[in-house]
Short mmCIF file of C-alpha atoms and ligand atoms in Angstrom, two decimals:
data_model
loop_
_atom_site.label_atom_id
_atom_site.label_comp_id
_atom_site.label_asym_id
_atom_site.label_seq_id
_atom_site.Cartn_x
_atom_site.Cartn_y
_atom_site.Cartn_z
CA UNK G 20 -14.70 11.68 -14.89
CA UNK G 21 -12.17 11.21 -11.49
CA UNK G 22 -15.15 11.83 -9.19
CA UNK G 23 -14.03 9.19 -6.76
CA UNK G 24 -10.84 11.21 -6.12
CA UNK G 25 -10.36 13.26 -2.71
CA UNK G 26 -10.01 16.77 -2.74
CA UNK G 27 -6.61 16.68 -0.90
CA UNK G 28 -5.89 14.26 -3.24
CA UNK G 29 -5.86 15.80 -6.65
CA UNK G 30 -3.41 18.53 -6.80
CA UNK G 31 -0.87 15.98 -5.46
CA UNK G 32 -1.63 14.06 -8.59
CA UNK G 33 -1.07 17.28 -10.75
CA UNK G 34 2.61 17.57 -9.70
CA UNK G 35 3.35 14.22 -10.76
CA UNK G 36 5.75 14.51 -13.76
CA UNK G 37 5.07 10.59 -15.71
CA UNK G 38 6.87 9.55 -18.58
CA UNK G 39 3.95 7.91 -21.10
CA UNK G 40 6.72 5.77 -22.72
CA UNK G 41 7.80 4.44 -19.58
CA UNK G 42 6.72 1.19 -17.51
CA UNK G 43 4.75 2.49 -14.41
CA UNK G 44 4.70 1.10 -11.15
CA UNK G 45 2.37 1.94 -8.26
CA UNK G 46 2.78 0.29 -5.08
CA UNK G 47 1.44 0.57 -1.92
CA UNK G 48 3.19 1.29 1.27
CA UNK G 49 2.31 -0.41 4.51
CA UNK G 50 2.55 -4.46 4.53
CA UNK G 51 4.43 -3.46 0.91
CA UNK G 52 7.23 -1.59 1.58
CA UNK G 53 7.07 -1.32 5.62
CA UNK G 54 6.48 -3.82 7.94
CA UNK G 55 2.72 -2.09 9.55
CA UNK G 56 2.14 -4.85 11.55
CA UNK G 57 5.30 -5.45 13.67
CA UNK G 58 5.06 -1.15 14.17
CA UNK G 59 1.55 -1.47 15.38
CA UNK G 60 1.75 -4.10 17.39
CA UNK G 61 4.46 -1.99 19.15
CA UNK G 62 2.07 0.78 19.09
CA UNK G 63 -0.71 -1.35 21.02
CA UNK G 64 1.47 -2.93 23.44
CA UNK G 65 2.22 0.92 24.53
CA UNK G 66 -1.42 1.30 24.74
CA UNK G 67 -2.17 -1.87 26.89
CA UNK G 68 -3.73 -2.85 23.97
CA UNK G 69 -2.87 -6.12 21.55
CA UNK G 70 -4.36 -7.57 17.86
CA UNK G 71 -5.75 -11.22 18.09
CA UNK G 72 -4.53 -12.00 14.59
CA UNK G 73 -8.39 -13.97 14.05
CA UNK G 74 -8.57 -12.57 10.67
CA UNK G 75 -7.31 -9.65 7.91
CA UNK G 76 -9.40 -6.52 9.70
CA UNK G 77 -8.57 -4.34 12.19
CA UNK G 78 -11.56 -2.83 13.55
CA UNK G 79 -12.45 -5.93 16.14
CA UNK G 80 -9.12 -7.29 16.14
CA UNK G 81 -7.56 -4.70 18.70
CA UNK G 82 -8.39 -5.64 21.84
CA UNK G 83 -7.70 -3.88 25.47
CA UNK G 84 -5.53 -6.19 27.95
CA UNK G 85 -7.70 -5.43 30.71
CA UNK G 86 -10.92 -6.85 29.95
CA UNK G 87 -9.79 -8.35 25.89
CA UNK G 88 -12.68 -6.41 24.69
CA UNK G 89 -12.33 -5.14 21.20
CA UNK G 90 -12.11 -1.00 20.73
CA UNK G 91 -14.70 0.21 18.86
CA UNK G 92 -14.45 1.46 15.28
CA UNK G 93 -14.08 5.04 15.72
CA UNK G 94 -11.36 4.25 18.84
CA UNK G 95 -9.58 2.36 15.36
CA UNK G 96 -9.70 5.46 13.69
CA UNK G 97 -8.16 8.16 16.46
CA UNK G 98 -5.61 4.94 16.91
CA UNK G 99 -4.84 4.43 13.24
CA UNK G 100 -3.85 8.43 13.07
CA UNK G 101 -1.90 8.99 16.27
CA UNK G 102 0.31 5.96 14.80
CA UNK G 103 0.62 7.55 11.23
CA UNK G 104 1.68 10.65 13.54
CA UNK G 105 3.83 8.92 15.63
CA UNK G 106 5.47 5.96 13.70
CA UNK G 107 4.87 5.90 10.42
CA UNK G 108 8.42 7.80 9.49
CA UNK G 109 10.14 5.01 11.84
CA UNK G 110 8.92 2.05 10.69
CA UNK G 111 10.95 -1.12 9.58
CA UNK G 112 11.16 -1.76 5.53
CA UNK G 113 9.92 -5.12 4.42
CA UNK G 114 13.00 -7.48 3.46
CA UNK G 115 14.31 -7.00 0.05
CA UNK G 116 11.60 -3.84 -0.46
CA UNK G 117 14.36 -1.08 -1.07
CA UNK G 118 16.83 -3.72 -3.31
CA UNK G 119 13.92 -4.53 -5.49
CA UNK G 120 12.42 -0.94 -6.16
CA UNK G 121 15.97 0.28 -7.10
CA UNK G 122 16.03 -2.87 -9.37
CA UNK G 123 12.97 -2.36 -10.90
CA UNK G 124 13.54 1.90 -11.01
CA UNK G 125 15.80 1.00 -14.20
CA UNK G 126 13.33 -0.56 -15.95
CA UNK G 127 9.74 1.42 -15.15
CA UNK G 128 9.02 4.87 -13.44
CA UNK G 129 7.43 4.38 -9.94
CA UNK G 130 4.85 5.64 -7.83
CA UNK G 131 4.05 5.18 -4.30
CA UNK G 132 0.19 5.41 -3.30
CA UNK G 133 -0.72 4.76 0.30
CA UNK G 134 -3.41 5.73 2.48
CA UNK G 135 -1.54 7.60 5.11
CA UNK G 136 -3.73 10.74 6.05
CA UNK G 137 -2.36 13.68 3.73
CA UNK G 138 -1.42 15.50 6.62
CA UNK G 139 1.40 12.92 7.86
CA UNK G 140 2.53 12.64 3.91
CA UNK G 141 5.83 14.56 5.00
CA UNK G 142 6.59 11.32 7.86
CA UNK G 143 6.10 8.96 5.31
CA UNK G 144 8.07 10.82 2.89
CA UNK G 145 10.51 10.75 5.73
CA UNK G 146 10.55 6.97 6.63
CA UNK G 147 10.78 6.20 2.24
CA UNK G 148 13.96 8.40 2.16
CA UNK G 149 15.54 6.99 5.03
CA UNK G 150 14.82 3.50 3.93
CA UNK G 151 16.43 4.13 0.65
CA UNK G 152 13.24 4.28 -1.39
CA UNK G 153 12.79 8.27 -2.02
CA UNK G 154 10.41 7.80 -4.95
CA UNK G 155 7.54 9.81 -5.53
CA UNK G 156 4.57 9.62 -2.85
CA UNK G 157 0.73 10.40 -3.57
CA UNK G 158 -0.92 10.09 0.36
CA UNK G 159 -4.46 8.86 -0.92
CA UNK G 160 -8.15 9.25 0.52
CA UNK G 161 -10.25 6.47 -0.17
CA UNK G 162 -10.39 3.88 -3.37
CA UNK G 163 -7.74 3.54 -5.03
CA UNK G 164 -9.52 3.06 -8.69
CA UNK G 165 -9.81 6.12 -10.08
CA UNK G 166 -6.56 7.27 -8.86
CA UNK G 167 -4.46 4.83 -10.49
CA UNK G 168 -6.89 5.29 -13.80
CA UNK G 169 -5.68 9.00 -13.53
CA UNK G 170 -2.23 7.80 -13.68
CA UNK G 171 -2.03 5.92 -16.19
CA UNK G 172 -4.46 7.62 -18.62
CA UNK G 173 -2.60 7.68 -21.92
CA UNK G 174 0.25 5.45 -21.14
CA UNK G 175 1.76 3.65 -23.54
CA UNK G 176 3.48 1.43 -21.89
CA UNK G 177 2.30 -1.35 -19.25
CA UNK G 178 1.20 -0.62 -15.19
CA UNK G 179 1.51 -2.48 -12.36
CA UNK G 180 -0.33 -2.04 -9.08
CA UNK G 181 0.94 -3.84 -5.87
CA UNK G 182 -1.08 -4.10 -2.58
CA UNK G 183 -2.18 -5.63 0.40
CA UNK G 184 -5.54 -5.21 0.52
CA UNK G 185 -8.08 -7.15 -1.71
CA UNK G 186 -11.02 -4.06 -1.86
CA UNK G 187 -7.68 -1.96 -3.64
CA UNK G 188 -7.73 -4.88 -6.06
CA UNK G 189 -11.26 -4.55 -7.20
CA UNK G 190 -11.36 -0.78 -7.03
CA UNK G 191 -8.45 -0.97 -9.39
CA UNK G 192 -10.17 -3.90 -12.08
CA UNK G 193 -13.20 -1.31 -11.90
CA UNK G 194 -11.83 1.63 -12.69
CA UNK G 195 -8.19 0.51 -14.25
CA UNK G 196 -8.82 -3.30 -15.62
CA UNK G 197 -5.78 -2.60 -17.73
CA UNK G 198 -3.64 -2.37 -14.65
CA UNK G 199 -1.71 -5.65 -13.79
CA UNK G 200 -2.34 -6.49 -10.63
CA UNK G 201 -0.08 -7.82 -8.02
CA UNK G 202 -1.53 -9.26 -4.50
CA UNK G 203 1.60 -8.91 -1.56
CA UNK G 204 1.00 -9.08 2.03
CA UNK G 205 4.67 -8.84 3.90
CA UNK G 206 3.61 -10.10 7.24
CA UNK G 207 3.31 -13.72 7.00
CA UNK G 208 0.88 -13.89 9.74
CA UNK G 209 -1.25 -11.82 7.70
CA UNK G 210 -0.53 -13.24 4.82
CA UNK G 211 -1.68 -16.50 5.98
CA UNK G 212 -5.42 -15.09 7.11
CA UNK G 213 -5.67 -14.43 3.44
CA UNK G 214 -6.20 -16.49 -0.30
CA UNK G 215 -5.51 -14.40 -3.39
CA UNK G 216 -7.16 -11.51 -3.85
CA UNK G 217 -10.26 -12.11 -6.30
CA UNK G 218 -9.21 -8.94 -8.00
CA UNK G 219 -5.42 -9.28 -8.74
CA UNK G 220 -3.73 -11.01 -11.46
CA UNK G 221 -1.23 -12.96 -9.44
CA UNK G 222 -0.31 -13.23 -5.56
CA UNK G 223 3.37 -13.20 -4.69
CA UNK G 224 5.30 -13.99 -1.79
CA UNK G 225 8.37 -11.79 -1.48
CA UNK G 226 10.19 -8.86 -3.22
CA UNK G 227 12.68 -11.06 -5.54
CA UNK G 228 9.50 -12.54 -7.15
CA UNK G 229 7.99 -9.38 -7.34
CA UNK G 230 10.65 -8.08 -9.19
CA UNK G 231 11.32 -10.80 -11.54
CA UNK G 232 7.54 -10.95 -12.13
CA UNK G 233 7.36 -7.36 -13.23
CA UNK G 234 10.92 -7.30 -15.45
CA UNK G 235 9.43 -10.76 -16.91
CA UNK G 236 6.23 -9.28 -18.17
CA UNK G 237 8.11 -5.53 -18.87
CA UNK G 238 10.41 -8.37 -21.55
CA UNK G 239 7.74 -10.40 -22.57
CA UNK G 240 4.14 -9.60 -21.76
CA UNK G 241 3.73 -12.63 -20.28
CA UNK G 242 3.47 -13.62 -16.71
MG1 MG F 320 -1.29 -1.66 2.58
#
C-alpha cells in the first residue's frame, strides 16, 4: 500500500505519536521555514560558484565563476549534501515562520517533512530548535504522496500540506487529494520564477496569511 515510501523513511514515520482528532499540519522546510536560497548562495560564493536565478531548478542554474559554465547534475548532488552537512543547522528562518507555527500549534498538531538526507536529520533538528520551531521532523526520500497519505490515514480532522515545490503538490493530490494544499515559496526571487502550483489549492505569500488561511478553514471549512 506505502510502496513509494523509502526504507530510511518508514520507521521514522512509526514513532510519530498523531492525535486523529486533531488538525494536522505538514510543512516543508527549506524556502518554508528557512531561507535555502540566501544559505546557498553563501554556500556557492565559497565555492567560486553562483545561481543565475533564470528559472525554479537548480541543476543548470549553478554556474562556476571561472568560465559561467553550469555544474553538471551529479556535481548538484555531492553540492546539495555537503551543504545539508555543512549549513543546514545554521540557516536563517523565513520571516514570521517560527510566530506563525507557534500560532497555529494551538489549533492543529504539526509535522515537519523535508527532504534533507536522513543522515543530516539531527542538523536540521538542530537549526528547528534553535529557531524556535522544535516540532516533530520526518527527513524524507523522494515523493512526498504516499508519505503524507500515511499520515493522515484515519484522521478525522482536516490536513494541510505547505511547500515550495510544485511536483510535492501533485504527488500529494495523487496519493492524498484530501490534503489541502498550500503553495509558499519564501524567497521572492524565487517566488517570482513561479505561477501557482497546478496541484495546490491556494498560493500564499507570507506566514500571517498562511496562518490565517489555515485557522480560517480549521473555523469554517472554507477558504
Ligand atoms: Mg522546499
Amino acid at each position: 500500500m506505502y510502496t513509494g515510501i523509502h526504507d530510511d523513511v518508514r520507521p521514522q514515520l512509526e514513532k510519530l505519536i498523531i492525535d486523529r482528532d486533531r488538525p494536522l499540519i505538514i510543512t516543508d522546510a527549506d524556502e518554508v521555514l528557512f531561507n535555502f536560497m540566501i544559505g546557498l548562495e553563501d554556500f556557492l560564493t565559497s565555492l567560486d560558484l553562483y545561481f543565475d536565478w533564470s528559472s525554479f531548478a537548480l541543476t543548470g542554474n549553478i554556474r562556476r565563476n571561472t568560465d559561467r559554465e553550469p555544474i553538471d547534475q551529479m556535481e548538484v548532488g555531492k553540492l546539495l549534501s555537503d551543504f545539508f552537512d555543512q549549513r543546514c543547522a545554521y540557516l536563517p528562518a523565513v520571516e514570521g515562520a517560527a510566530e506563525g507555527l507557534a500560532m497555529l500549534s494551538d489549533h492543529a498538531q504539526i509535522i515537519v517533512l523535508s527532504n534533507v538526507p536522513p543522515k543530516y536529520a539531527h542538523k536540521r533538528r538542530a537549526g528547528l530548535c534553535d529557531k524556535g520551531m522544535d516540532f516533530p521532523l520526518i527527513a524524507n526520500v523522494g515523493s512526498k504522496g504516499q508519505v503524507v497519505r500515511f499520515l493522515t490515514h484515519e484522521l478525522n480532522a482536516p490536513a494541510y500540506f505547505i511547500d515550495d515545490i510544485p511536483h510535492n503538490h501533485s504527488s500529494v493530490n495523487e496519493h492524498a487529494a484530501h490534503v489541502h494544499r498550500l503553495h509558499y515559496i519564501a524567497d521572492p526571487r524565487l517566488s517570482d520564477l513561479l505561477g501557482p502550483a497546478e496541484h495546490s489549492h491556494s498560493r500564499l505569500y507570507d506566514w500571517p496569511e498562511i496562518g490565517a488561511h489555515i485557522i480560517r478553514h480549521i473555523e469554517t471549512g472554507e477558504y
